mmCIF file of C-alpha atoms and ligand atoms in Angstrom:
data_model
loop_
_atom_site.group_PDB
_atom_site.id
_atom_site.type_symbol
_atom_site.label_atom_id
_atom_site.label_comp_id
_atom_site.label_asym_id
_atom_site.label_seq_id
_atom_site.Cartn_x
_atom_site.Cartn_y
_atom_site.Cartn_z
ATOM 1 C CA MET A 1 15.398 -15.247 -2.923
ATOM 2 C CA THR A 2 12.254 -14.834 -4.417
ATOM 3 C CA GLN A 3 13.006 -18.135 -6.899
ATOM 4 C CA THR A 4 12.016 -19.997 -3.412
ATOM 5 C CA ILE A 5 8.594 -19.088 -3.812
ATOM 6 C CA ASP A 6 6.585 -22.683 -4.471
ATOM 7 C CA ARG A 7 4.516 -21.964 -7.670
ATOM 8 C CA SER A 8 2.675 -25.008 -6.325
ATOM 9 C CA GLN A 9 0.987 -22.859 -3.999
ATOM 10 C CA ILE A 10 -0.939 -21.205 -6.270
ATOM 11 C CA GLU A 11 -4.452 -22.237 -6.433
ATOM 12 C CA ALA A 12 -7.548 -21.308 -8.590
ATOM 13 C CA LEU A 13 -10.172 -19.798 -9.245
ATOM 14 C CA VAL A 14 -13.972 -20.924 -10.244
ATOM 15 C CA ARG A 15 -14.920 -17.619 -11.457
ATOM 16 C CA ASN A 16 -13.334 -14.863 -12.836
ATOM 17 C CA VAL A 17 -13.965 -11.296 -12.782
ATOM 18 C CA ILE A 18 -11.955 -9.230 -14.754
ATOM 19 C CA ARG A 19 -11.483 -5.818 -14.741
ATOM 20 C CA GLY A 20 -8.850 -3.696 -16.530
ATOM 21 C CA THR A 21 -7.573 -1.031 -14.348
ATOM 22 C CA ARG A 22 -4.809 1.305 -13.787
ATOM 23 C CA ASP A 23 -2.641 2.418 -10.936
ATOM 24 C CA ALA A 24 -1.608 5.826 -9.753
ATOM 25 C CA ALA A 25 1.794 5.048 -10.607
ATOM 26 C CA PRO A 26 2.959 5.347 -13.886
ATOM 27 C CA ALA A 27 3.309 2.507 -15.683
ATOM 28 C CA LYS A 28 6.799 0.971 -16.785
ATOM 29 C CA VAL A 29 6.625 0.516 -20.184
ATOM 30 C CA ALA A 30 7.376 -3.037 -21.376
ATOM 31 C CA ASP A 31 10.928 -2.770 -23.959
ATOM 32 C CA SER A 32 9.292 -2.598 -27.146
ATOM 33 C CA LEU A 33 12.920 -3.196 -28.838
ATOM 34 C CA SER A 34 13.298 -6.610 -27.587
ATOM 35 C CA GLY A 35 9.432 -7.495 -27.927
ATOM 36 C CA PHE A 36 9.797 -8.692 -24.133
ATOM 37 C CA SER A 37 6.375 -8.544 -22.575
ATOM 38 C CA PRO A 38 5.978 -9.692 -18.659
ATOM 39 C CA PRO A 39 3.476 -12.566 -18.345
ATOM 40 C CA GLY A 40 -0.338 -11.239 -18.378
ATOM 41 C CA TRP A 41 0.819 -7.698 -19.405
ATOM 42 C CA VAL A 42 -1.753 -6.313 -22.124
ATOM 43 C CA ASP A 43 -0.187 -3.119 -24.490
ATOM 44 C CA GLY A 44 2.747 -2.456 -21.944
ATOM 45 C CA GLN A 45 0.875 -2.260 -18.926
ATOM 46 C CA PRO A 46 -0.096 -4.871 -15.943
ATOM 47 C CA ASN A 47 -3.735 -6.079 -16.451
ATOM 48 C CA LEU A 48 -5.022 -6.165 -12.968
ATOM 49 C CA ARG A 49 -7.561 -9.447 -12.468
ATOM 50 C CA VAL A 50 -9.522 -10.319 -9.428
ATOM 51 C CA SER A 51 -10.665 -13.878 -9.031
ATOM 52 C CA ILE A 52 -12.676 -15.538 -6.586
ATOM 53 C CA SER A 53 -11.534 -18.806 -5.426
ATOM 54 C CA ALA A 54 -14.583 -20.946 -4.554
ATOM 55 C CA ARG A 55 -13.877 -23.725 -2.324
ATOM 56 C CA HIS A 56 -11.466 -26.401 -3.379
ATOM 57 C CA VAL A 57 -9.308 -29.197 -2.411
ATOM 58 C CA HIS A 58 -5.511 -29.929 -3.419
ATOM 59 C CA LEU A 59 -4.552 -33.704 -3.177
ATOM 60 C CA THR A 60 -1.258 -35.610 -2.940
ATOM 61 C CA ASP A 61 -0.775 -38.270 -5.803
ATOM 62 C CA GLU A 62 -1.450 -40.998 -3.430
ATOM 63 C CA HIS A 63 -4.736 -39.195 -1.838
ATOM 64 C CA VAL A 64 -5.790 -39.283 -5.681
ATOM 65 C CA GLU A 65 -5.368 -42.915 -6.075
ATOM 66 C CA MET A 66 -7.359 -43.743 -2.575
ATOM 67 C CA LEU A 67 -10.287 -41.628 -3.756
ATOM 68 C CA PHE A 68 -10.760 -42.124 -7.250
ATOM 69 C CA GLY A 69 -9.153 -45.755 -7.662
ATOM 70 C CA ALA A 70 -5.609 -47.295 -8.079
ATOM 71 C CA GLY A 71 -3.583 -45.594 -11.037
ATOM 72 C CA SER A 72 -6.040 -42.721 -11.324
ATOM 73 C CA LYS A 73 -4.745 -39.349 -12.068
ATOM 74 C CA LEU A 74 -6.163 -35.837 -11.828
ATOM 75 C CA GLU A 75 -7.860 -35.201 -15.160
ATOM 76 C CA PRO A 76 -7.406 -31.438 -16.203
ATOM 77 C CA ASP A 77 -11.077 -30.130 -17.367
ATOM 78 C CA LYS A 78 -10.510 -26.044 -16.923
ATOM 79 C CA ASP A 79 -7.554 -24.202 -17.231
ATOM 80 C CA LEU A 80 -7.029 -21.643 -14.577
ATOM 81 C CA TYR A 81 -5.302 -18.192 -15.348
ATOM 82 C CA GLN A 82 -1.924 -18.932 -13.808
ATOM 83 C CA ASP A 83 -0.040 -21.040 -16.435
ATOM 84 C CA GLY A 84 0.218 -24.982 -15.438
ATOM 85 C CA PHE A 85 -2.622 -25.064 -13.080
ATOM 86 C CA TYR A 86 -6.242 -26.350 -13.843
ATOM 87 C CA ALA A 87 -9.584 -27.230 -12.193
ATOM 88 C CA ALA A 88 -9.820 -31.170 -12.441
ATOM 89 C CA LYS A 89 -12.842 -33.061 -13.326
ATOM 90 C CA GLN A 90 -13.002 -34.787 -10.057
ATOM 91 C CA THR A 91 -14.913 -33.497 -7.430
ATOM 92 C CA VAL A 92 -14.786 -34.799 -3.782
ATOM 93 C CA MET A 93 -17.255 -34.820 -0.963
ATOM 94 C CA VAL A 94 -15.833 -32.860 2.306
ATOM 95 C CA VAL A 95 -17.246 -34.076 5.632
ATOM 96 C CA GLY A 96 -16.813 -32.548 8.697
ATOM 97 C CA PRO A 97 -18.083 -33.479 12.265
ATOM 98 C CA ARG A 98 -21.464 -34.813 13.028
ATOM 99 C CA ARG A 99 -21.485 -36.231 9.470
ATOM 100 C CA ARG A 100 -22.228 -32.164 8.100
ATOM 101 C CA MET A 101 -21.040 -32.373 4.870
ATOM 102 C CA LEU A 102 -20.118 -30.530 1.360
ATOM 103 C CA PRO A 103 -20.822 -32.324 -1.716
ATOM 104 C CA ASN A 104 -18.869 -32.022 -5.215
ATOM 105 C CA VAL A 105 -15.992 -29.953 -3.836
ATOM 106 C CA ARG A 106 -13.586 -29.400 -6.865
ATOM 107 C CA VAL A 107 -9.840 -30.748 -6.920
ATOM 108 C CA LEU A 108 -7.629 -28.344 -8.486
ATOM 109 C CA GLY A 109 -4.179 -29.722 -10.323
ATOM 110 C CA PRO A 110 -1.383 -30.367 -10.654
ATOM 111 C CA THR A 111 -1.435 -32.605 -7.481
ATOM 112 C CA ARG A 112 0.791 -31.392 -4.333
ATOM 113 C CA PRO A 113 3.222 -32.966 -1.482
ATOM 114 C CA PHE A 114 0.258 -32.155 1.003
ATOM 115 C CA SER A 115 -3.288 -32.383 0.524
ATOM 116 C CA GLN A 116 -5.253 -29.382 1.720
ATOM 117 C CA VAL A 117 -9.018 -28.219 1.724
ATOM 118 C CA GLU A 118 -9.751 -24.441 1.224
ATOM 119 C CA LEU A 119 -13.128 -22.785 2.311
ATOM 120 C CA ALA A 120 -14.742 -19.734 2.675
ATOM 121 C CA LEU A 121 -16.008 -18.791 6.655
ATOM 122 C CA THR A 122 -19.639 -19.802 5.552
ATOM 123 C CA ASP A 123 -18.244 -23.244 4.328
ATOM 124 C CA SER A 124 -16.623 -23.840 7.386
ATOM 125 C CA ILE A 125 -19.527 -22.624 9.317
ATOM 126 C CA SER A 126 -21.834 -25.020 7.736
ATOM 127 C CA LEU A 127 -19.292 -27.870 8.090
ATOM 128 C CA GLY A 128 -18.763 -27.009 11.550
ATOM 129 C CA ILE A 129 -15.053 -26.910 11.322
ATOM 130 C CA ASP A 130 -13.221 -24.082 12.718
ATOM 131 C CA ALA A 131 -10.814 -23.164 9.920
ATOM 132 C CA PRO A 132 -8.147 -20.701 10.357
ATOM 133 C CA VAL A 133 -7.215 -17.771 8.014
ATOM 134 C CA ARG A 134 -3.783 -19.405 6.684
ATOM 135 C CA HIS A 135 -1.805 -18.955 3.348
ATOM 136 C CA SER A 136 -1.499 -21.922 1.000
ATOM 137 C CA GLY A 137 0.580 -24.422 2.707
ATOM 138 C CA HIS A 138 0.764 -23.170 6.037
ATOM 139 C CA ILE A 139 -1.516 -25.967 7.440
ATOM 140 C CA HIS A 140 0.421 -27.040 10.748
ATOM 141 C CA ASP A 141 -2.019 -26.980 13.402
ATOM 142 C CA THR A 142 -5.027 -26.779 11.526
ATOM 143 C CA PRO A 143 -8.246 -28.994 11.418
ATOM 144 C CA GLY A 144 -8.778 -31.994 9.545
ATOM 145 C CA CYS A 145 -11.992 -33.373 7.577
ATOM 146 C CA VAL A 146 -12.638 -36.817 5.998
ATOM 147 C CA LEU A 147 -12.575 -36.568 2.101
ATOM 148 C CA VAL A 148 -14.749 -38.931 0.274
ATOM 149 C CA GLY A 149 -14.581 -40.000 -3.476
ATOM 150 C CA PRO A 150 -15.986 -42.608 -5.462
ATOM 151 C CA ALA A 151 -13.599 -45.147 -4.955
ATOM 152 C CA GLY A 152 -12.561 -44.668 -1.097
ATOM 153 C CA THR A 153 -12.144 -42.139 1.565
ATOM 154 C CA VAL A 154 -9.418 -40.189 3.006
ATOM 155 C CA LYS A 155 -8.697 -39.066 6.692
ATOM 156 C CA LEU A 156 -6.828 -35.771 6.703
ATOM 157 C CA ASP A 157 -5.478 -34.958 10.240
ATOM 158 C CA HIS A 158 -5.163 -31.259 9.401
ATOM 159 C CA GLY A 159 -5.376 -29.090 6.245
ATOM 160 C CA VAL A 160 -8.462 -27.209 6.628
ATOM 161 C CA ILE A 161 -8.030 -23.827 6.020
ATOM 162 C CA ARG A 162 -9.697 -20.363 4.950
ATOM 163 C CA ALA A 163 -7.042 -19.238 2.209
ATOM 164 C CA ALA A 164 -6.052 -15.815 3.065
ATOM 165 C CA ARG A 165 -6.305 -13.127 0.136
ATOM 166 C CA HIS A 166 -3.162 -12.575 -1.746
ATOM 167 C CA VAL A 167 -1.983 -11.267 -5.038
ATOM 168 C CA HIS A 168 0.121 -13.523 -7.521
ATOM 169 C CA MET A 169 2.385 -11.040 -9.584
ATOM 170 C CA ASN A 170 5.416 -11.557 -11.570
ATOM 171 C CA PHE A 171 8.704 -9.116 -11.323
ATOM 172 C CA ALA A 172 7.707 -6.398 -13.402
ATOM 173 C CA ASP A 173 4.353 -6.378 -11.941
ATOM 174 C CA ALA A 174 5.953 -6.094 -8.303
ATOM 175 C CA ASP A 175 8.221 -3.092 -10.110
ATOM 176 C CA HIS A 176 5.144 -1.394 -10.980
ATOM 177 C CA TYR A 177 3.550 -1.223 -7.993
ATOM 178 C CA GLY A 178 6.898 -0.820 -6.162
ATOM 179 C CA VAL A 179 6.143 -3.643 -3.908
ATOM 180 C CA LYS A 180 8.269 -6.882 -3.113
ATOM 181 C CA ASN A 181 7.341 -10.687 -2.308
ATOM 182 C CA SER A 182 5.633 -11.306 0.787
ATOM 183 C CA GLU A 183 4.863 -7.476 1.530
ATOM 184 C CA LYS A 184 1.023 -6.476 1.857
ATOM 185 C CA MET A 185 -1.321 -4.379 -0.511
ATOM 186 C CA GLN A 186 -4.728 -3.034 -0.186
ATOM 187 C CA LEU A 187 -7.565 -3.998 -2.928
ATOM 188 C CA VAL A 188 -9.954 -1.280 -3.202
ATOM 189 C CA VAL A 189 -13.509 -2.180 -4.626
ATOM 190 C CA LYS A 190 -16.121 0.375 -5.532
ATOM 191 C CA SER A 191 -19.502 -1.072 -5.692
ATOM 192 C CA LYS A 192 -22.623 0.438 -5.443
ATOM 193 C CA GLU A 193 -23.992 0.426 -1.621
ATOM 194 C CA CYS A 194 -20.819 -2.063 -0.545
ATOM 195 C CA GLY A 195 -17.731 -0.951 -1.632
ATOM 196 C CA VAL A 196 -14.498 -2.723 0.204
ATOM 197 C CA ILE A 197 -11.138 -1.945 0.941
ATOM 198 C CA PHE A 198 -9.363 -5.334 1.534
ATOM 199 C CA GLU A 199 -6.029 -5.016 3.719
ATOM 200 C CA ASP A 200 -3.550 -7.509 4.149
ATOM 201 C CA VAL A 201 -3.098 -8.782 0.584
ATOM 202 C CA LEU A 202 -0.058 -10.591 0.629
ATOM 203 C CA VAL A 203 2.305 -10.227 -2.536
ATOM 204 C CA ARG A 204 3.436 -13.401 -4.189
ATOM 205 C CA ALA A 205 5.802 -12.747 -6.659
ATOM 206 C CA ASP A 206 7.178 -15.566 -8.921
ATOM 207 C CA LYS A 207 8.793 -14.694 -12.518
ATOM 208 C CA ASP A 208 6.189 -16.722 -14.109
ATOM 209 C CA ALA A 209 2.969 -15.552 -12.344
ATOM 210 C CA LYS A 210 0.150 -13.389 -14.011
ATOM 211 C CA LEU A 211 -1.218 -10.560 -12.028
ATOM 212 C CA GLU A 212 -4.303 -11.906 -10.309
ATOM 213 C CA VAL A 213 -5.982 -11.207 -6.983
ATOM 214 C CA HIS A 214 -7.670 -14.269 -5.249
ATOM 215 C CA ILE A 215 -10.131 -13.380 -2.567
ATOM 216 C CA ASP A 216 -12.744 -16.298 -1.449
ATOM 217 C CA THR A 217 -16.566 -16.502 -2.175
ATOM 218 C CA ASP A 218 -17.521 -14.435 1.118
ATOM 219 C CA GLU A 219 -15.124 -11.623 0.185
ATOM 220 C CA GLY A 220 -16.344 -11.593 -3.293
ATOM 221 C CA ASN A 221 -20.155 -11.586 -2.168
ATOM 222 C CA ALA A 222 -19.231 -8.699 0.330
ATOM 223 C CA CYS A 223 -18.267 -6.378 -2.231
ATOM 224 C CA ASN A 224 -20.382 -7.606 -4.946
ATOM 225 C CA LEU A 225 -17.445 -7.732 -7.060
ATOM 226 C CA GLU A 226 -19.386 -8.851 -10.257
ATOM 227 C CA ALA A 227 -21.107 -5.421 -10.135
ATOM 228 C CA ALA A 228 -17.740 -3.582 -9.205
ATOM 229 C CA THR A 229 -17.587 -0.353 -10.861
ATOM 230 C CA GLU A 230 -13.722 0.287 -10.409
ATOM 231 C CA ILE A 231 -10.988 -1.937 -8.788
ATOM 232 C CA LEU A 232 -7.617 -0.860 -7.639
ATOM 233 C CA LEU A 233 -4.743 -2.370 -6.000
ATOM 234 C CA ARG A 234 -2.241 -0.389 -4.382
ATOM 235 C CA LYS A 235 0.722 -0.371 -2.118
ATOM 236 C CA ASP A 236 -0.449 -0.775 1.826
ATOM 237 C CA SER A 237 -1.359 2.582 3.366
ATOM 238 C CA CYS A 238 0.834 5.886 2.800
ATOM 239 C CA GLY A 239 4.147 3.965 3.404
ATOM 240 C CA CYS A 240 4.203 5.579 7.013
ATOM 241 C CA LYS A 241 4.581 3.107 9.852
ATOM 242 C CA LYS A 242 1.895 3.185 12.715
ATOM 243 C CA LYS A 243 3.399 3.348 16.077
HETATM 244 ZN ZN1 ZN B 1 -3.831 -17.858 -5.321
#
């Protein structure tokens, strides 16, 4: 079932804040006899990482050529924590209504079947676009924008979203936390004078993923993530159902 998760939905980060943390639940120790260790695990334990995804763009092959010239391909600049994904050298300008724009928005690779722009709320306010909170790839009935590159422009009819917070993990991580794909978790960030508990952190389980929470810049700033003293990922609530 979880094999159907679209790996290409995994996006990105521009800044990483790494916090080793331990869940209250007992750790599942990797099988030391076989030498097997799930992706991202350190010393037989999940290794929680919380990353801030700054605003970014995903493009189709066709749009890469329209923006950067015929025959152009994305050029990897920096690898992201999730294997196979990268920040490209290329950036685009994102233009909203009344010519409001964000310059130099990073393109993340590899290319995708649909182009998509992921913004924080602050970005969308400055652009004048009312971007809804959506999970990556769920771009039906979303606003569009214009992308401007050095070789041309692309008009997107839809695809501008605020990326919903989520956590990538492999199935060993999911077992460790007692969660399944598409369930919700809580991320607790303890931070001096501005701690935050993030609800609705969607589990995106994939066999190759490494444990990593993605939040946007507004969320990272709200809890001053870089100065956080403790970070905890836990199963949503106590397990009781609210009536
Ligand atoms: Zn992500």
